[in-house]
């Protein structure tokens, strides 16, 4: 039996044990969440009914994750410029028209306690995506979850009053979780959606990490090396309340910055890269204290949003998008303590993007291989990460061109399930369907997509969330999702 047949057979057996045996009943169809992330532009371009027909017919979707707020192109807008256009929607890019913001109406009364008030997306005039989609979704039995992310831009009115402060003293483009203006805005927009629309849930995501990992460039993207936040008045005050010396933290990060700058110039310290980073941590324990200050602030933000929504309407499901860096950076993974997050989480979408993972892991290894792990040959460094993260994929020279296998999804799902330690929090792996990669790198295929969905359920998932956005997905790969759901007899 080949690997693909094994995964399909094992997944079907796992689902048979987990789902009541009344095939074809409503209980079985709705027992697993099959979600799709989609932005307003898809409904504007293709029409609500046509799009919903596609989702249900091709992929057996039963839950819409509508991008209701973002200034980023990752979950809103058409295909990212430079990537091939998919086989549906308008066959043109929206480079000149995409702006972002809130794609629903905004009720000012929920934003009295923040200076950030003008954030309505101008992209489609007064178009309200929830107003347009909810009636049809309800008639079809589809659930709707508002999906928004922690992505902003520098040219917004009053946004500077919410921004984090860098080690340099300059404002960052990112916003501070401890700033009451940002915290109140997050609570206001959540309450607005819950009170103003007949929605079923809210999901928020923040693809950021603390100062220590950022300084080391410990992520898949561009090594930031110096993007160290936050040193605003609110964070400094919070640090003081915890007994953390902000001045020593600054000095520690300045020394770490010198180390990273020299490392990028191949200037090896006398005792090597790894030893030198540990020496800095031992001399400046404030480095990790500042990292944990940021992480705790994120967790407190989760709790605040959760409690606000539950106080308004307890039946609303509330959950979080957990960044893909969770699969690459052991430091970041250590901070994603699922059992700690679970009490304020009805569900977790943990990113397990199998295809683009190869490219991203290679980027991560390249980044940390020129800082903290500069002494280790990069293939050995990748092997080390495979061991400590408990999955095994191909070599460094191959993974950008092959992506990761369904076995990665299987292992990560099992790990997350065990990490939730029997809590009631639902586990919904994020599955990669045509997330952009470099021109000559691995691309999603129907077989790979189907296997990833099967692997997630075999690993114990309560559902899957097809990501990142419908406007970049090929219908052939979306249909592969439906094929997996049929094999599992979920629809």
Short mmCIF file of C-alpha atoms in Angstrom, two decimals, residues 31 127 142 253 300 386 398 405 457 461 474:
data_model
loop_
_atom_site.label_atom_id
_atom_site.label_comp_id
_atom_site.label_asym_id
_atom_site.label_seq_id
_atom_site.Cartn_x
_atom_site.Cartn_y
_atom_site.Cartn_z
CA UNK A 31 -20.11 17.24 12.89
CA UNK A 127 -20.47 47.85 0.10
CA UNK A 142 -23.80 28.08 6.05
CA UNK A 253 18.95 44.39 23.00
CA UNK A 300 -4.20 38.98 27.50
CA UNK A 386 13.11 18.38 12.26
CA UNK A 398 14.76 20.11 -2.09
CA UNK A 405 4.14 16.24 2.65
CA UNK A 457 -8.76 14.47 9.94
CA UNK A 461 -8.94 17.54 13.64
CA UNK A 474 -7.55 27.24 -8.40
#
